[in-house]
mmCIF file of C-alpha atoms in Angstrom:
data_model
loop_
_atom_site.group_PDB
_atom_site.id
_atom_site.type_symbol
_atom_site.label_atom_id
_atom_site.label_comp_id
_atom_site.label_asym_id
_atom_site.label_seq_id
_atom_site.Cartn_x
_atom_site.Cartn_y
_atom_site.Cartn_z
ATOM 1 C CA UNK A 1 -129.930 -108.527 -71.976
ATOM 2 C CA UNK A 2 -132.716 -107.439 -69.869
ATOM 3 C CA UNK A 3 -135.065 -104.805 -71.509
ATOM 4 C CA UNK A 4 -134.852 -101.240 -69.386
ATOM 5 C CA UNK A 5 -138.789 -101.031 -69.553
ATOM 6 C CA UNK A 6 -139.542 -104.493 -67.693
ATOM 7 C CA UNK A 7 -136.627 -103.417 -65.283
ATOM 8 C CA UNK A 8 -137.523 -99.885 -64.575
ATOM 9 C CA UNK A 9 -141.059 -101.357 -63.676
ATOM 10 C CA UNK A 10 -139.848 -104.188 -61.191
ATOM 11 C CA UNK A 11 -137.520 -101.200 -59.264
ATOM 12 C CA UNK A 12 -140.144 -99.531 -58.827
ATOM 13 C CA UNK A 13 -142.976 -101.948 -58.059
ATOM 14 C CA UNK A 14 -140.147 -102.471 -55.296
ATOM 15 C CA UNK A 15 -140.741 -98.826 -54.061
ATOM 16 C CA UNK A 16 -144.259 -98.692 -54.159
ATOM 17 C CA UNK A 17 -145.615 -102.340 -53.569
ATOM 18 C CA UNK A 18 -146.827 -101.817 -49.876
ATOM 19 C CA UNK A 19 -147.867 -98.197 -50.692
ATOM 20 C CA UNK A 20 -150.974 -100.195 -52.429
ATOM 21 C CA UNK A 21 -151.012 -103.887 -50.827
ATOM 22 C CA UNK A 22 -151.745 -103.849 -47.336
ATOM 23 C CA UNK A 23 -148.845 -104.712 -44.861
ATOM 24 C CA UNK A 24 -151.102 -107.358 -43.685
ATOM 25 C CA UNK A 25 -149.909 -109.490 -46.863
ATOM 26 C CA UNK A 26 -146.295 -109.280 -45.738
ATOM 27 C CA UNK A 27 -145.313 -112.739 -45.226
ATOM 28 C CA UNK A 28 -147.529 -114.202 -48.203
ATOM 29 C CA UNK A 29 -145.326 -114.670 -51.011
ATOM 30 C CA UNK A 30 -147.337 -116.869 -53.262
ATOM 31 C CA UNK A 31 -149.846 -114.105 -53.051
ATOM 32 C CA UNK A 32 -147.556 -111.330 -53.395
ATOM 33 C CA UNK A 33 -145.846 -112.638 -56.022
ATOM 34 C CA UNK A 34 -149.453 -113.323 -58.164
ATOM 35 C CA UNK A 35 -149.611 -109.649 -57.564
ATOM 36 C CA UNK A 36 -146.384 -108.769 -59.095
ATOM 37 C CA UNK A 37 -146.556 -111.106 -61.886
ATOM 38 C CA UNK A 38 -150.079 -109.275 -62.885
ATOM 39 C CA UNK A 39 -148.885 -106.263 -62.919
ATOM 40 C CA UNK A 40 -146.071 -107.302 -64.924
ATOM 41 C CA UNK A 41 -148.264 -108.757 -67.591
ATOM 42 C CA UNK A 42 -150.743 -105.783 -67.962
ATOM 43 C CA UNK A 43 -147.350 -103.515 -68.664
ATOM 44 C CA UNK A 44 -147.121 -106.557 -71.657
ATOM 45 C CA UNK A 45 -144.277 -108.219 -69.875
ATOM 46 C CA UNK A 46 -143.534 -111.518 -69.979
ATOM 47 C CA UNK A 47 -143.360 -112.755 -66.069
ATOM 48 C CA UNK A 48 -143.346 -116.038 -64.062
ATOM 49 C CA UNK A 49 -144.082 -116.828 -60.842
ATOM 50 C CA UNK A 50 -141.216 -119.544 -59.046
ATOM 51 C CA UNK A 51 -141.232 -121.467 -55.911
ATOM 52 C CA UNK A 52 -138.179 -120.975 -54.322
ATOM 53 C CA UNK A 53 -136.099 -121.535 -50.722
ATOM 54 C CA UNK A 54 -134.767 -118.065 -49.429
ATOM 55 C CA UNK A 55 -131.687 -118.279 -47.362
ATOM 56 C CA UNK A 56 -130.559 -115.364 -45.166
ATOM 57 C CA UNK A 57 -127.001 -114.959 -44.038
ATOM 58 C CA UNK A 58 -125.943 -113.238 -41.523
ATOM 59 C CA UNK A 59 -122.446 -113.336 -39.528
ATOM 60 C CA UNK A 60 -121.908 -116.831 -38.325
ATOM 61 C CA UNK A 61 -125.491 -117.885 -39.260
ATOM 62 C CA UNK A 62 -127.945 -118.885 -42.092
ATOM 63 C CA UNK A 63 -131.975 -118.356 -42.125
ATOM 64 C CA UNK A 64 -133.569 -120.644 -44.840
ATOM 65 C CA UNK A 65 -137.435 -120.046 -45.441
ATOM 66 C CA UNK A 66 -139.598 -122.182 -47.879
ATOM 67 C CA UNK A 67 -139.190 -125.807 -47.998
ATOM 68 C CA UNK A 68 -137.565 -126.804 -44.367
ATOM 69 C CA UNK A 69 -137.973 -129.892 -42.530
ATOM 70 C CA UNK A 70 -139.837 -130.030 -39.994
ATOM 71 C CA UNK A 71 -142.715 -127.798 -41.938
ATOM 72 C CA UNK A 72 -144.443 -124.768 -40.639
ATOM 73 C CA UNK A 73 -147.564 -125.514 -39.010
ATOM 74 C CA UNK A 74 -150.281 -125.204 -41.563
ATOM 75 C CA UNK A 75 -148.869 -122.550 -43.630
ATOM 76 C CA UNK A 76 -147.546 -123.897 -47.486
ATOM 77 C CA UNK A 77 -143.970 -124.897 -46.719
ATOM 78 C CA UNK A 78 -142.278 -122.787 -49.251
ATOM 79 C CA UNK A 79 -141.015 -119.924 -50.938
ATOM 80 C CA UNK A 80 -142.013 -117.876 -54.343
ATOM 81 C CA UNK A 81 -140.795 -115.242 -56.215
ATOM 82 C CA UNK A 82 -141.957 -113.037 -59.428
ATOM 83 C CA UNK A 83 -139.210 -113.369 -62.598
ATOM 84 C CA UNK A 84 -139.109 -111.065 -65.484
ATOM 85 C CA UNK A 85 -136.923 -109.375 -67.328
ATOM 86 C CA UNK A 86 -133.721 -110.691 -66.310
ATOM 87 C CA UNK A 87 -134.882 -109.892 -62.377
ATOM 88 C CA UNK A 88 -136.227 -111.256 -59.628
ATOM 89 C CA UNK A 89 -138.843 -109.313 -57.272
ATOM 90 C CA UNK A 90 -139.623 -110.566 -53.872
ATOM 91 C CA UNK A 91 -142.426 -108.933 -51.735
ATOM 92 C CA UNK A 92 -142.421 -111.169 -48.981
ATOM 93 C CA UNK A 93 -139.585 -110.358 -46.999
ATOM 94 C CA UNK A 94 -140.923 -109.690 -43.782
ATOM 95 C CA UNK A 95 -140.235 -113.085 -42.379
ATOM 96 C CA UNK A 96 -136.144 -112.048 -42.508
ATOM 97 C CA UNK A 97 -136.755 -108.894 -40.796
ATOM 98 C CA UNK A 98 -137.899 -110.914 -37.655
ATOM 99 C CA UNK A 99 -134.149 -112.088 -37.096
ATOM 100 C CA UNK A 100 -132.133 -108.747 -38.609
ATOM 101 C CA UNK A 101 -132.527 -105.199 -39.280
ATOM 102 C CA UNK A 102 -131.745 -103.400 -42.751
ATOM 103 C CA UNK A 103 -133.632 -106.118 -44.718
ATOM 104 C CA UNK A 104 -136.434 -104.465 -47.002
ATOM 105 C CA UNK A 105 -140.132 -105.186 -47.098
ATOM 106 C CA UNK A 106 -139.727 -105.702 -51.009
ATOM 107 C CA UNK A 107 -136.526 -105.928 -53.562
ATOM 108 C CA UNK A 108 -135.982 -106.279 -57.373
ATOM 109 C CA UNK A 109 -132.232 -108.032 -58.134
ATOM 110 C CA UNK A 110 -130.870 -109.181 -61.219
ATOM 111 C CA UNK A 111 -131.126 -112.413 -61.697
ATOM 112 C CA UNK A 112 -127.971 -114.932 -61.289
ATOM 113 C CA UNK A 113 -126.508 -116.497 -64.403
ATOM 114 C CA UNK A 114 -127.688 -119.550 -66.212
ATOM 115 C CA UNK A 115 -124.881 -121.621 -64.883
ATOM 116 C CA UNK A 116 -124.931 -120.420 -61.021
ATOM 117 C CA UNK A 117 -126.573 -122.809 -58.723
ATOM 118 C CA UNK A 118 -128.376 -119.653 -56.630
ATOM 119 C CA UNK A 119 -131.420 -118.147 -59.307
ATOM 120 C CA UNK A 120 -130.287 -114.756 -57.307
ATOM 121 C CA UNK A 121 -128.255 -113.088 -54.504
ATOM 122 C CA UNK A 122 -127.943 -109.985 -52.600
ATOM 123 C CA UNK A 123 -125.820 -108.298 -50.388
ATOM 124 C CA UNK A 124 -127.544 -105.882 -48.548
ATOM 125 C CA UNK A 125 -124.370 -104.788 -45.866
ATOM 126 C CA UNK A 126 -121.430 -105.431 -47.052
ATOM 127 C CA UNK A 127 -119.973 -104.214 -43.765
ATOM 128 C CA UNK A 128 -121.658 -106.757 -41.542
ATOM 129 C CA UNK A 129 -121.737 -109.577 -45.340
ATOM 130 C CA UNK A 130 -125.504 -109.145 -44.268
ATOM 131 C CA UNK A 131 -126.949 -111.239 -47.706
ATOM 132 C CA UNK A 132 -130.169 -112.923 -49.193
ATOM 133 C CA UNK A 133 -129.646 -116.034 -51.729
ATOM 134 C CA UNK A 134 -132.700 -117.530 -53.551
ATOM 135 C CA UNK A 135 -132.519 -120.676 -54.285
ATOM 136 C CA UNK A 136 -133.898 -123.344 -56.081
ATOM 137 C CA UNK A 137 -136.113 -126.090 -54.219
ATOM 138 C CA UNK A 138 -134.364 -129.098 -52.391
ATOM 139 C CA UNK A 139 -135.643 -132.218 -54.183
ATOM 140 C CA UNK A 140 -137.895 -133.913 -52.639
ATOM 141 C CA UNK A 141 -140.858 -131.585 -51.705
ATOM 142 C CA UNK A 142 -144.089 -130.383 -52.819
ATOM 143 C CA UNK A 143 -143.467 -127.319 -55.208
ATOM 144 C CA UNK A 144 -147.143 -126.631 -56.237
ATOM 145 C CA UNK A 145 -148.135 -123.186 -55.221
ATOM 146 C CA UNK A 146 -151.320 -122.980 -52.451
ATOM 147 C CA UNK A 147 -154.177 -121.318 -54.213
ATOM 148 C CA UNK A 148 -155.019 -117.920 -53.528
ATOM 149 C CA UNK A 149 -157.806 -115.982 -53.932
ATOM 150 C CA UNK A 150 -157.898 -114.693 -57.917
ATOM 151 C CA UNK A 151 -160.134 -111.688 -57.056
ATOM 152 C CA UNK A 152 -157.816 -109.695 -54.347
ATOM 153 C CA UNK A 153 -154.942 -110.621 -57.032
ATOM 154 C CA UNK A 154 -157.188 -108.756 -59.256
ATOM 155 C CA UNK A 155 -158.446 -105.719 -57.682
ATOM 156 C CA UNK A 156 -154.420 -105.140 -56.058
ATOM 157 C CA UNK A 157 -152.635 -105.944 -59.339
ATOM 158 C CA UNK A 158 -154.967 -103.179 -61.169
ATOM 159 C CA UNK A 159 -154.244 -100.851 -58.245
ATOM 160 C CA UNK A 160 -150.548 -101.217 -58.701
ATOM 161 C CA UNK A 161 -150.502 -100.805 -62.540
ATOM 162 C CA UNK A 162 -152.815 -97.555 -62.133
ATOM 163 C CA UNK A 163 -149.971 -96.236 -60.180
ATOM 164 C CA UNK A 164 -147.416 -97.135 -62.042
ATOM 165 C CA UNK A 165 -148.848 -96.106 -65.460
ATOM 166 C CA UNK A 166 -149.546 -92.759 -63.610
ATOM 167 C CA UNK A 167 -145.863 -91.854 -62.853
#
């Protein structure tokens, strides 16, 4: 059962995430979710950081991001995600809002059982069945998350936990 505390911070690292990290950071998940795991470990919570491939549904289509074929460009071909708790966060969003409206810049969901092939899902509308599904990796590619630079991590994760420890 997850532990209120570790939950209570993720919902609302959620509200507050791009109150601190630039917007500029949007669509850089590896790097936003360094950040989040951080902050999660100076609160003494026990967090990991996941490659994943997020899908997007929306009626009579599917978005996937992370881990397509053909690859995009020279960006890292994949998704990640911060775990802890018994929740997933995900501040890198911003790519989904490019195709639909009403999809956050950043979310904390409970993560999916054990057994479920999804690691978490969403429904954000359930009017228009408007839904997010993280997933784990296809087989077959590169999971290894790009380096990124330790010192912004740093100085934003320490932001973020000054403002949360403040509240």
């Amino acid at each position: 059962m997850p532990n209120s505390r570790g939950r209570k911070v993720l919902l609302r690292l959620s509200q507050i995430f791009y109150e601190v990290v630039p917007s500029q950071y949007k669509t850089y998940c590896a790097f936003t979710s360094r950040i989040s795991l951080s902050v999660l470990q100076r609160f003494g919570h026990a967090a990991q950081v996941i490659p994943c491939q997020l899908s997007l549904a929306v009626p009579h289509q599917v978005f996937i991001f992370g881990f397509i074929d053909p690859p995009p460009g020279e960006q890292w071909n994949g998704h990640a995600v911060c775990t802890s708790d018994g929740y997933l966060f995900d501040a890198a969003l911003a790519h989904c809002k490019k195709f639909v409206e009403g999809v956050p810049e950043s979310l904390a969901t409970p993560l999916a059982p054990a057994f479920a092939t999804a690691i978490a899902r969403v429904t954000l509308d359930q009017r228009t069945n408007l839904a997010l599904w993280w997933l784990p990796p296809p087989t077959g590619y590169d999971t290894r998350l790009p380096d990124e630079p330790a010192g912004l991590i740093d100085h934003f994760s320490e932001q973020l936990f000054q403002r949360l420890s403040s509240v």
